[in-house]
PDB file of C-alpha atoms and ligand atoms in Angstrom:
ATOM      1  CA  UNK X  63       0.000   0.000   0.000  1.00 72.00           C
ATOM      2  CA  UNK X  64       1.538   3.302  -1.106  1.00 76.00           C
ATOM      3  CA  UNK X  65       1.827   6.106   1.421  1.00 76.00           C
ATOM      4  CA  UNK X  66      -0.354   9.116   0.821  1.00 72.00           C
ATOM      5  CA  UNK X  67      -0.142  12.515   2.443  1.00 68.00           C
ATOM      6  CA  UNK X  68      -3.208  14.195   3.902  1.00 64.00           C
ATOM      7  CA  UNK X  69      -2.568  17.172   1.686  1.00 67.00           C
ATOM      8  CA  UNK X  70      -0.262  16.106  -1.074  1.00 87.00           C
ATOM      9  CA  UNK X  71       2.560  18.277  -2.342  1.00 96.00           C
ATOM     10  CA  UNK X  72       2.468  19.858  -5.744  1.00 98.00           C
ATOM     11  CA  UNK X  73       5.976  20.289  -7.140  1.00 98.00           C
ATOM     12  CA  UNK X  74       6.871  21.840 -10.481  1.00 98.00           C
ATOM     13  CA  UNK X  75      10.100  21.835 -12.480  1.00 98.00           C
ATOM     14  CA  UNK X  76      10.929  24.821 -14.629  1.00 98.00           C
ATOM     15  CA  UNK X  77      13.847  26.097 -16.641  1.00 97.00           C
ATOM     16  CA  UNK X  78      15.023  26.701 -20.189  1.00 95.00           C
ATOM     17  CA  UNK X  79      14.800  24.025 -22.873  1.00 93.00           C
ATOM     18  CA  UNK X  80      17.277  21.239 -22.240  1.00 94.00           C
ATOM     19  CA  UNK X  81      18.056  22.343 -18.660  1.00 96.00           C
ATOM     20  CA  UNK X  82      17.455  18.910 -17.150  1.00 96.00           C
ATOM     21  CA  UNK X  83      13.870  19.225 -15.903  1.00 98.00           C
ATOM     22  CA  UNK X  84      12.661  15.817 -17.102  1.00 98.00           C
ATOM     23  CA  UNK X  85      15.760  13.934 -15.934  1.00 98.00           C
ATOM     24  CA  UNK X  86      15.645  15.374 -12.410  1.00 98.00           C
ATOM     25  CA  UNK X  87      11.864  15.136 -12.111  1.00 98.00           C
ATOM     26  CA  UNK X  88      11.998  11.424 -13.004  1.00 98.00           C
ATOM     27  CA  UNK X  89      14.667  10.812 -10.405  1.00 98.00           C
ATOM     28  CA  UNK X  90      12.699  12.643  -7.716  1.00 98.00           C
ATOM     29  CA  UNK X  91       9.628  10.560  -8.539  1.00 98.00           C
ATOM     30  CA  UNK X  92      11.715   7.391  -8.372  1.00 98.00           C
ATOM     31  CA  UNK X  93      13.214   8.293  -4.990  1.00 98.00           C
ATOM     32  CA  UNK X  94       9.887   9.288  -3.436  1.00 97.00           C
ATOM     33  CA  UNK X  95       8.309   6.079  -4.696  1.00 97.00           C
ATOM     34  CA  UNK X  96      11.207   4.115  -3.236  1.00 97.00           C
ATOM     35  CA  UNK X  97      10.193   5.617   0.125  1.00 95.00           C
ATOM     36  CA  UNK X  98       6.663   4.322  -0.428  1.00 95.00           C
ATOM     37  CA  UNK X  99       4.906   7.492  -1.627  1.00 96.00           C
ATOM     38  CA  UNK X 100       2.412   7.612  -4.420  1.00 97.00           C
ATOM     39  CA  UNK X 101       3.704  10.034  -7.029  1.00 98.00           C
ATOM     40  CA  UNK X 102       2.332  11.265 -10.327  1.00 98.00           C
ATOM     41  CA  UNK X 103       4.773  12.726 -12.847  1.00 98.00           C
ATOM     42  CA  UNK X 104       3.005  14.793 -15.452  1.00 98.00           C
ATOM     43  CA  UNK X 105       3.974  17.518 -17.897  1.00 98.00           C
ATOM     44  CA  UNK X 106       2.983  20.640 -19.765  1.00 98.00           C
ATOM     45  CA  UNK X 107       2.184  21.151 -22.448  1.00 97.00           C
ATOM     46  CA  UNK X 108       0.410  17.808 -22.203  1.00 98.00           C
ATOM     47  CA  UNK X 109      -0.577  15.819 -19.155  1.00 98.00           C
ATOM     48  CA  UNK X 110      -3.867  14.555 -20.567  1.00 97.00           C
ATOM     49  CA  UNK X 111      -4.976  12.949 -23.814  1.00 97.00           C
ATOM     50  CA  UNK X 112      -6.312  16.304 -25.008  1.00 98.00           C
ATOM     51  CA  UNK X 113      -3.194  18.134 -23.812  1.00 98.00           C
ATOM     52  CA  UNK X 114      -0.805  15.722 -25.503  1.00 98.00           C
ATOM     53  CA  UNK X 115      -2.625  16.158 -28.815  1.00 98.00           C
ATOM     54  CA  UNK X 116      -2.450  19.941 -28.606  1.00 97.00           C
ATOM     55  CA  UNK X 117       1.209  19.637 -27.506  1.00 97.00           C
ATOM     56  CA  UNK X 118       2.004  17.984 -30.812  1.00 97.00           C
ATOM     57  CA  UNK X 119       0.494  20.941 -32.660  1.00 96.00           C
ATOM     58  CA  UNK X 120       2.296  23.494 -30.477  1.00 95.00           C
ATOM     59  CA  UNK X 121       5.719  21.910 -30.847  1.00 94.00           C
ATOM     60  CA  UNK X 122       5.454  20.777 -34.468  1.00 94.00           C
ATOM     61  CA  UNK X 123       7.451  23.077 -36.743  1.00 92.00           C
ATOM     62  CA  UNK X 124       4.919  22.354 -39.479  1.00 94.00           C
ATOM     63  CA  UNK X 125       2.456  24.418 -37.413  1.00 94.00           C
ATOM     64  CA  UNK X 126       4.487  27.443 -38.490  1.00 93.00           C
ATOM     65  CA  UNK X 127       4.062  30.896 -37.059  1.00 93.00           C
ATOM     66  CA  UNK X 128       1.064  31.476 -34.830  1.00 95.00           C
ATOM     67  CA  UNK X 129       0.415  34.703 -32.956  1.00 97.00           C
ATOM     68  CA  UNK X 130       1.657  34.934 -29.363  1.00 97.00           C
ATOM     69  CA  UNK X 131      -1.879  35.174 -27.987  1.00 98.00           C
ATOM     70  CA  UNK X 132      -2.999  32.135 -30.016  1.00 97.00           C
ATOM     71  CA  UNK X 133      -0.064  30.228 -28.578  1.00 96.00           C
ATOM     72  CA  UNK X 134      -0.790  31.402 -25.023  1.00 98.00           C
ATOM     73  CA  UNK X 135      -4.470  30.452 -25.221  1.00 98.00           C
ATOM     74  CA  UNK X 136      -3.555  26.954 -26.379  1.00 98.00           C
ATOM     75  CA  UNK X 137      -1.164  26.536 -23.442  1.00 98.00           C
ATOM     76  CA  UNK X 138      -3.809  27.826 -21.057  1.00 98.00           C
ATOM     77  CA  UNK X 139      -6.526  25.567 -22.418  1.00 98.00           C
ATOM     78  CA  UNK X 140      -4.216  22.580 -21.992  1.00 98.00           C
ATOM     79  CA  UNK X 141      -3.532  23.778 -18.450  1.00 98.00           C
ATOM     80  CA  UNK X 142      -7.184  24.257 -17.508  1.00 98.00           C
ATOM     81  CA  UNK X 143      -7.971  20.690 -18.561  1.00 98.00           C
ATOM     82  CA  UNK X 144      -4.809  19.355 -16.915  1.00 98.00           C
ATOM     83  CA  UNK X 145      -5.550  21.005 -13.562  1.00 98.00           C
ATOM     84  CA  UNK X 146      -9.199  20.053 -13.560  1.00 98.00           C
ATOM     85  CA  UNK X 147      -8.923  16.429 -14.674  1.00 98.00           C
ATOM     86  CA  UNK X 148      -5.466  15.340 -13.510  1.00 98.00           C
ATOM     87  CA  UNK X 149      -3.641  17.574 -11.040  1.00 98.00           C
ATOM     88  CA  UNK X 150      -6.402  18.552  -8.605  1.00 97.00           C
ATOM     89  CA  UNK X 151      -7.960  15.077  -8.309  1.00 97.00           C
ATOM     90  CA  UNK X 152      -4.503  13.578  -7.718  1.00 97.00           C
ATOM     91  CA  UNK X 153      -3.530  16.077  -5.028  1.00 97.00           C
ATOM     92  CA  UNK X 154      -6.886  15.595  -3.346  1.00 95.00           C
ATOM     93  CA  UNK X 155      -6.351  11.833  -3.246  1.00 95.00           C
ATOM     94  CA  UNK X 156      -3.008  12.338  -1.480  1.00 96.00           C
ATOM     95  CA  UNK X 157      -0.751  11.696  -4.464  1.00 97.00           C
ATOM     96  CA  UNK X 158       2.385  13.832  -4.717  1.00 98.00           C
ATOM     97  CA  UNK X 159       2.191  15.558  -8.093  1.00 98.00           C
ATOM     98  CA  UNK X 160       5.304  16.590 -10.007  1.00 98.00           C
ATOM     99  CA  UNK X 161       4.702  18.623 -13.144  1.00 98.00           C
ATOM    100  CA  UNK X 162       7.432  19.101 -15.708  1.00 98.00           C
ATOM    101  CA  UNK X 163       6.635  22.788 -16.458  1.00 98.00           C
ATOM    102  CA  UNK X 164       3.557  24.714 -15.334  1.00 98.00           C
ATOM    103  CA  UNK X 165       2.367  28.335 -15.024  1.00 98.00           C
ATOM    104  CA  UNK X 166       5.813  29.941 -14.713  1.00 98.00           C
ATOM    105  CA  UNK X 167       6.679  28.647 -18.178  1.00 98.00           C
ATOM    106  CA  UNK X 168       3.883  30.755 -19.681  1.00 98.00           C
ATOM    107  CA  UNK X 169       5.198  33.858 -17.923  1.00 98.00           C
ATOM    108  CA  UNK X 170       8.734  33.143 -19.132  1.00 98.00           C
ATOM    109  CA  UNK X 171       7.971  31.977 -22.698  1.00 97.00           C
ATOM    110  CA  UNK X 172       4.743  33.691 -23.752  1.00 97.00           C
ATOM    111  CA  UNK X 173       5.229  36.721 -21.492  1.00 98.00           C
ATOM    112  CA  UNK X 174       8.910  37.665 -21.531  1.00 97.00           C
ATOM    113  CA  UNK X 175       9.768  35.525 -24.565  1.00 96.00           C
ATOM    114  CA  UNK X 176       6.931  36.424 -26.945  1.00 96.00           C
ATOM    115  CA  UNK X 177       6.142  39.823 -25.452  1.00 97.00           C
ATOM    116  CA  UNK X 178       2.594  39.375 -24.114  1.00 98.00           C
ATOM    117  CA  UNK X 179       2.025  41.728 -21.140  1.00 98.00           C
ATOM    118  CA  UNK X 180       2.868  39.806 -17.978  1.00 98.00           C
ATOM    119  CA  UNK X 181      -0.377  40.798 -16.250  1.00 98.00           C
ATOM    120  CA  UNK X 182      -2.374  39.156 -19.060  1.00 98.00           C
ATOM    121  CA  UNK X 183      -0.386  35.932 -18.703  1.00 98.00           C
ATOM    122  CA  UNK X 184      -0.829  35.970 -14.932  1.00 98.00           C
ATOM    123  CA  UNK X 185      -4.570  36.535 -15.263  1.00 98.00           C
ATOM    124  CA  UNK X 186      -4.971  33.654 -17.712  1.00 98.00           C
ATOM    125  CA  UNK X 187      -2.767  31.465 -15.513  1.00 98.00           C
ATOM    126  CA  UNK X 188      -5.007  32.083 -12.562  1.00 98.00           C
ATOM    127  CA  UNK X 189      -8.165  31.404 -14.603  1.00 98.00           C
ATOM    128  CA  UNK X 190      -6.699  28.161 -15.997  1.00 98.00           C
ATOM    129  CA  UNK X 191      -5.570  26.905 -12.588  1.00 98.00           C
ATOM    130  CA  UNK X 192      -8.492  28.323 -10.595  1.00 97.00           C
ATOM    131  CA  UNK X 193      -5.835  29.681  -8.297  1.00 95.00           C
ATOM    132  CA  UNK X 194      -3.823  26.495  -7.756  1.00 97.00           C
ATOM    133  CA  UNK X 195      -0.192  27.431  -7.050  1.00 97.00           C
ATOM    134  CA  UNK X 196       2.634  24.881  -6.685  1.00 98.00           C
ATOM    135  CA  UNK X 197       3.940  24.315  -3.151  1.00 97.00           C
ATOM    136  CA  UNK X 198       7.441  24.524  -4.538  1.00 98.00           C
ATOM    137  CA  UNK X 199       9.082  25.032  -7.902  1.00 98.00           C
ATOM    138  CA  UNK X 200      12.536  23.823  -8.832  1.00 98.00           C
ATOM    139  CA  UNK X 201      14.062  26.149 -11.391  1.00 98.00           C
ATOM    140  CA  UNK X 202      17.043  24.557 -13.121  1.00 98.00           C
ATOM    141  CA  UNK X 203      19.120  27.386 -14.503  1.00 98.00           C
ATOM    142  CA  UNK X 204      21.503  26.936 -17.408  1.00 96.00           C
ATOM    143  CA  UNK X 205      22.918  29.174 -20.126  1.00 94.00           C
ATOM    144  CA  UNK X 206      20.757  28.767 -23.252  1.00 90.00           C
ATOM    145  CA  UNK X 207      23.847  28.220 -25.454  1.00 89.00           C
ATOM    146  CA  UNK X 208      24.897  25.245 -23.338  1.00 91.00           C
ATOM    147  CA  UNK X 209      21.413  23.749 -23.156  1.00 89.00           C
ATOM    148  CA  UNK X 210      20.626  24.170 -26.856  1.00 86.00           C
ATOM    149  CA  UNK X 211      24.008  22.774 -27.861  1.00 86.00           C
ATOM    150  CA  UNK X 212      23.105  19.682 -25.844  1.00 86.00           C
ATOM    151  CA  UNK X 213      19.724  19.398 -27.553  1.00 86.00           C
ATOM    152  CA  UNK X 214      21.217  19.921 -31.032  1.00 82.00           C
ATOM    153  CA  UNK X 215      23.797  17.236 -30.336  1.00 83.00           C
ATOM    154  CA  UNK X 216      21.160  14.744 -29.222  1.00 78.00           C
ATOM    155  CA  UNK X 217      19.092  15.510 -32.293  1.00 75.00           C
ATOM    156  CA  UNK X 218      22.138  14.895 -34.496  1.00 72.00           C
ATOM    157  CA  UNK X 219      22.824  11.651 -32.674  1.00 72.00           C
ATOM    158  CA  UNK X 220      19.281  10.525 -33.339  1.00 64.00           C
ATOM    159  CA  UNK X 221      18.858  11.649 -36.943  1.00 59.00           C
ATOM    160  CA  UNK X 222      22.521  11.437 -37.920  1.00 56.00           C
ATOM    161  CA  UNK X 223      22.656  15.035 -39.087  1.00 46.00           C
ATOM    162  CA  UNK X 224      26.263  16.206 -38.816  1.00 42.00           C
ATOM    163  CA  UNK X 225      25.518  19.837 -39.697  1.00 42.00           C
ATOM    164  CA  UNK X 226      25.266  22.239 -36.804  1.00 41.00           C
ATOM    165  CA  UNK X 227      21.852  23.636 -37.560  1.00 49.00           C
ATOM    166  CA  UNK X 228      18.516  23.978 -35.890  1.00 56.00           C
ATOM    167  CA  UNK X 229      16.746  21.551 -38.195  1.00 62.00           C
ATOM    168  CA  UNK X 230      15.887  18.963 -35.602  1.00 79.00           C
ATOM    169  CA  UNK X 231      14.748  21.410 -32.941  1.00 87.00           C
ATOM    170  CA  UNK X 232      11.042  21.834 -32.206  1.00 90.00           C
ATOM    171  CA  UNK X 233       9.041  25.006 -32.880  1.00 90.00           C
ATOM    172  CA  UNK X 234       9.854  26.576 -29.502  1.00 88.00           C
ATOM    173  CA  UNK X 235      13.472  25.381 -29.279  1.00 88.00           C
ATOM    174  CA  UNK X 236      14.186  26.940 -32.665  1.00 87.00           C
ATOM    175  CA  UNK X 237      12.830  30.377 -31.660  1.00 87.00           C
ATOM    176  CA  UNK X 238      16.273  32.054 -31.656  1.00 87.00           C
ATOM    177  CA  UNK X 239      18.980  33.070 -29.187  1.00 89.00           C
ATOM    178  CA  UNK X 240      17.462  36.387 -28.090  1.00 92.00           C
ATOM    179  CA  UNK X 241      14.209  34.622 -27.254  1.00 94.00           C
ATOM    180  CA  UNK X 242      15.976  31.990 -25.151  1.00 94.00           C
ATOM    181  CA  UNK X 243      18.007  34.635 -23.315  1.00 95.00           C
ATOM    182  CA  UNK X 244      14.811  36.493 -22.416  1.00 96.00           C
ATOM    183  CA  UNK X 245      13.309  33.252 -21.139  1.00 97.00           C
ATOM    184  CA  UNK X 246      16.309  32.532 -18.946  1.00 97.00           C
ATOM    185  CA  UNK X 247      16.384  36.068 -17.526  1.00 97.00           C
ATOM    186  CA  UNK X 248      12.656  35.888 -16.842  1.00 97.00           C
ATOM    187  CA  UNK X 249      13.071  32.712 -14.816  1.00 98.00           C
ATOM    188  CA  UNK X 250      15.956  34.214 -12.854  1.00 97.00           C
ATOM    189  CA  UNK X 251      13.897  37.331 -12.079  1.00 97.00           C
ATOM    190  CA  UNK X 252      10.911  35.234 -11.058  1.00 97.00           C
ATOM    191  CA  UNK X 253      13.025  33.195  -8.653  1.00 97.00           C
ATOM    192  CA  UNK X 254      13.728  36.394  -6.686  1.00 96.00           C
ATOM    193  CA  UNK X 255      10.021  36.666  -5.921  1.00 87.00           C
ATOM    194  CA  UNK X 256       9.490  37.290  -2.229  1.00 80.00           C
ATOM    195  CA  UNK X 257       7.239  34.257  -1.731  1.00 89.00           C
ATOM    196  CA  UNK X 258      10.281  31.962  -1.824  1.00 94.00           C
ATOM    197  CA  UNK X 259       8.306  29.380  -3.805  1.00 97.00           C
ATOM    198  CA  UNK X 260      10.871  29.116  -6.605  1.00 98.00           C
ATOM    199  CA  UNK X 261      14.164  27.435  -5.698  1.00 98.00           C
ATOM    200  CA  UNK X 262      16.852  28.292  -8.204  1.00 98.00           C
ATOM    201  CA  UNK X 263      19.406  25.539  -8.838  1.00 98.00           C
ATOM    202  CA  UNK X 264      22.292  26.247 -11.197  1.00 98.00           C
ATOM    203  CA  UNK X 265      22.914  23.124 -13.227  1.00 97.00           C
ATOM    204  CA  UNK X 266      26.226  21.462 -12.460  1.00 97.00           C
ATOM    205  CA  UNK X 267      28.199  19.401 -14.917  1.00 94.00           C
ATOM    206  CA  UNK X 268      27.281  16.195 -13.199  1.00 97.00           C
ATOM    207  CA  UNK X 269      23.726  14.992 -12.793  1.00 97.00           C
ATOM    208  CA  UNK X 270      24.309  13.688  -9.232  1.00 98.00           C
ATOM    209  CA  UNK X 271      25.677  17.061  -8.101  1.00 98.00           C
ATOM    210  CA  UNK X 272      22.701  18.922  -9.488  1.00 98.00           C
ATOM    211  CA  UNK X 273      20.274  16.447  -7.994  1.00 98.00           C
ATOM    212  CA  UNK X 274      21.976  16.734  -4.582  1.00 98.00           C
ATOM    213  CA  UNK X 275      21.526  20.521  -4.712  1.00 98.00           C
ATOM    214  CA  UNK X 276      17.835  20.030  -5.448  1.00 98.00           C
ATOM    215  CA  UNK X 277      17.413  17.655  -2.507  1.00 98.00           C
ATOM    216  CA  UNK X 278      19.296  20.052  -0.201  1.00 97.00           C
ATOM    217  CA  UNK X 279      17.125  22.975  -1.172  1.00 97.00           C
ATOM    218  CA  UNK X 280      13.927  20.946  -0.799  1.00 98.00           C
ATOM    219  CA  UNK X 281      15.102  19.723   2.615  1.00 97.00           C
ATOM    220  CA  UNK X 282      15.842  23.250   3.769  1.00 96.00           C
ATOM    221  CA  UNK X 283      12.330  24.281   2.832  1.00 95.00           C
ATOM    222  CA  UNK X 284      10.262  21.274   3.959  1.00 96.00           C
ATOM    223  CA  UNK X 285      10.566  19.004   7.000  1.00 95.00           C
ATOM    224  CA  UNK X 286       8.962  16.369   4.806  1.00 95.00           C
ATOM    225  CA  UNK X 287      11.979  16.167   2.490  1.00 96.00           C
ATOM    226  CA  UNK X 288      14.454  16.428   5.380  1.00 96.00           C
ATOM    227  CA  UNK X 289      12.870  13.339   6.897  1.00 95.00           C
ATOM    228  CA  UNK X 290      12.400  11.419   3.650  1.00 94.00           C
ATOM    229  CA  UNK X 291      15.988  12.002   2.500  1.00 92.00           C
ATOM    230  CA  UNK X 292      17.627  12.074   5.973  1.00 87.00           C
ATOM    231  CA  UNK X 293      19.143  15.373   5.065  1.00 78.00           C
TER     232      UNK X 293
HETATM  233  N1  ATP V  71      23.223  17.965 -14.179  1.00 87.25           N
HETATM  234  C1  ATP V  71      23.409  17.469 -15.375  1.00 87.25           C
HETATM  235  N2  ATP V  71      24.657  17.327 -15.837  1.00 87.25           N
HETATM  236  C2  ATP V  71      24.862  16.853 -17.059  1.00 87.25           C
HETATM  237  N3  ATP V  71      23.920  16.491 -17.907  1.00 87.25           N
HETATM  238  C3  ATP V  71      22.668  16.613 -17.509  1.00 87.25           C
HETATM  239  C4  ATP V  71      22.337  17.108 -16.211  1.00 87.25           C
HETATM  240  N4  ATP V  71      20.998  17.152 -16.104  1.00 87.25           N
HETATM  241  C5  ATP V  71      20.506  16.698 -17.263  1.00 87.25           C
HETATM  242  N5  ATP V  71      21.492  16.363 -18.084  1.00 87.25           N
HETATM  243  C6  ATP V  71      21.342  15.898 -19.456  1.00 87.25           C
HETATM  244  O1  ATP V  71      20.891  17.007 -20.207  1.00 87.25           O
HETATM  245  C7  ATP V  71      19.996  16.571 -21.204  1.00 87.25           C
HETATM  246  C8  ATP V  71      18.696  17.369 -21.088  1.00 87.25           C
HETATM  247  O2  ATP V  71      18.004  16.942 -19.954  1.00 87.25           O
HETATM  248  P1  ATP V  71      16.427  16.881 -19.927  1.00 87.25           P
HETATM  249  O3  ATP V  71      15.880  16.212 -21.120  1.00 87.25           O
HETATM  250  O4  ATP V  71      16.061  16.372 -18.584  1.00 87.25           O
HETATM  251  O5  ATP V  71      16.107  18.452 -20.021  1.00 87.25           O
HETATM  252  P2  ATP V  71      14.728  19.167 -20.130  1.00 87.25           P
HETATM  253  O6  ATP V  71      14.884  20.415 -19.349  1.00 87.25           O
HETATM  254  O7  ATP V  71      13.642  18.233 -19.733  1.00 87.25           O
HETATM  255  O8  ATP V  71      14.676  19.441 -21.671  1.00 87.25           O
HETATM  256  P3  ATP V  71      13.431  19.831 -22.585  1.00 87.25           P
HETATM  257  O9  ATP V  71      13.220  21.272 -22.338  1.00 87.25           O
HETATM  258  O10 ATP V  71      13.936  19.539 -23.964  1.00 87.25           O
HETATM  259  O11 ATP V  71      12.293  18.958 -22.168  1.00 87.25           O
HETATM  260  C9  ATP V  71      19.816  15.080 -21.020  1.00 87.25           C
HETATM  261  O12 ATP V  71      20.664  14.429 -21.935  1.00 87.25           O
HETATM  262  C10 ATP V  71      20.267  14.842 -19.607  1.00 87.25           C
HETATM  263  O13 ATP V  71      20.785  13.538 -19.422  1.00 87.25           O
HETATM  264 MG1   MG V  72      11.983  17.654 -20.827  1.00 87.25          MG
END
């Protein structure tokens, strides 16, 4: 029988493309499950059948250029469905929910990245989530050049393309350097927010070192993690 918490935690991972969100989120899920907790790992865009289908459209380069507000509304509609049908019911049943990206990504990408006024993004975020805010957010910070180089290399490895180009990148990844710099700066600014919700972790060269920093920061913030990880 898996352990459930009376009020389950809602944890999100954020950061630029290729920062290491998915890798670290999977490991955290694995370690919490090893301690007997029920954990759901989900993601945005996506997280539901509907959301995954719209994700394909959003990330497919064949979709071409769509206006920033069109893009934002698609992300928010995915989010509304995700919160309503997946995240809230899971939290209420005591499952720890980890989401690979959530509301902060819209502020960073559609707000600072695409130029939509931040207040509009925040308003739509709060409508889509009906006010649900993560208990804690792990921001993995990395220079966009480093992260995108990693993605480009993996793409080349997969499709055997030796040219250093952006061909294999998805619609968002291929948005250009200035865009990715704005996204990174936005995340860094957001992590200075007085609420202390966003924990900024600078990615280290080794996975284990980065993961240890994440566990330390979580343990400093929550007794729960201190006890679970004996930290
Ligand atoms: N701390 C680390 N040190 C070295 N490599 C890492 C570290 N963290 C992740 N990686 C590697 O970086 C790559 C990108 O990681 P990952 O796919 O988790 O990033 P992501 O933020 O989820 O990317 P995306 O935005 O594309 O979803 C992977 O190959 C992963 O193994
Ligand atoms: Mg990922």
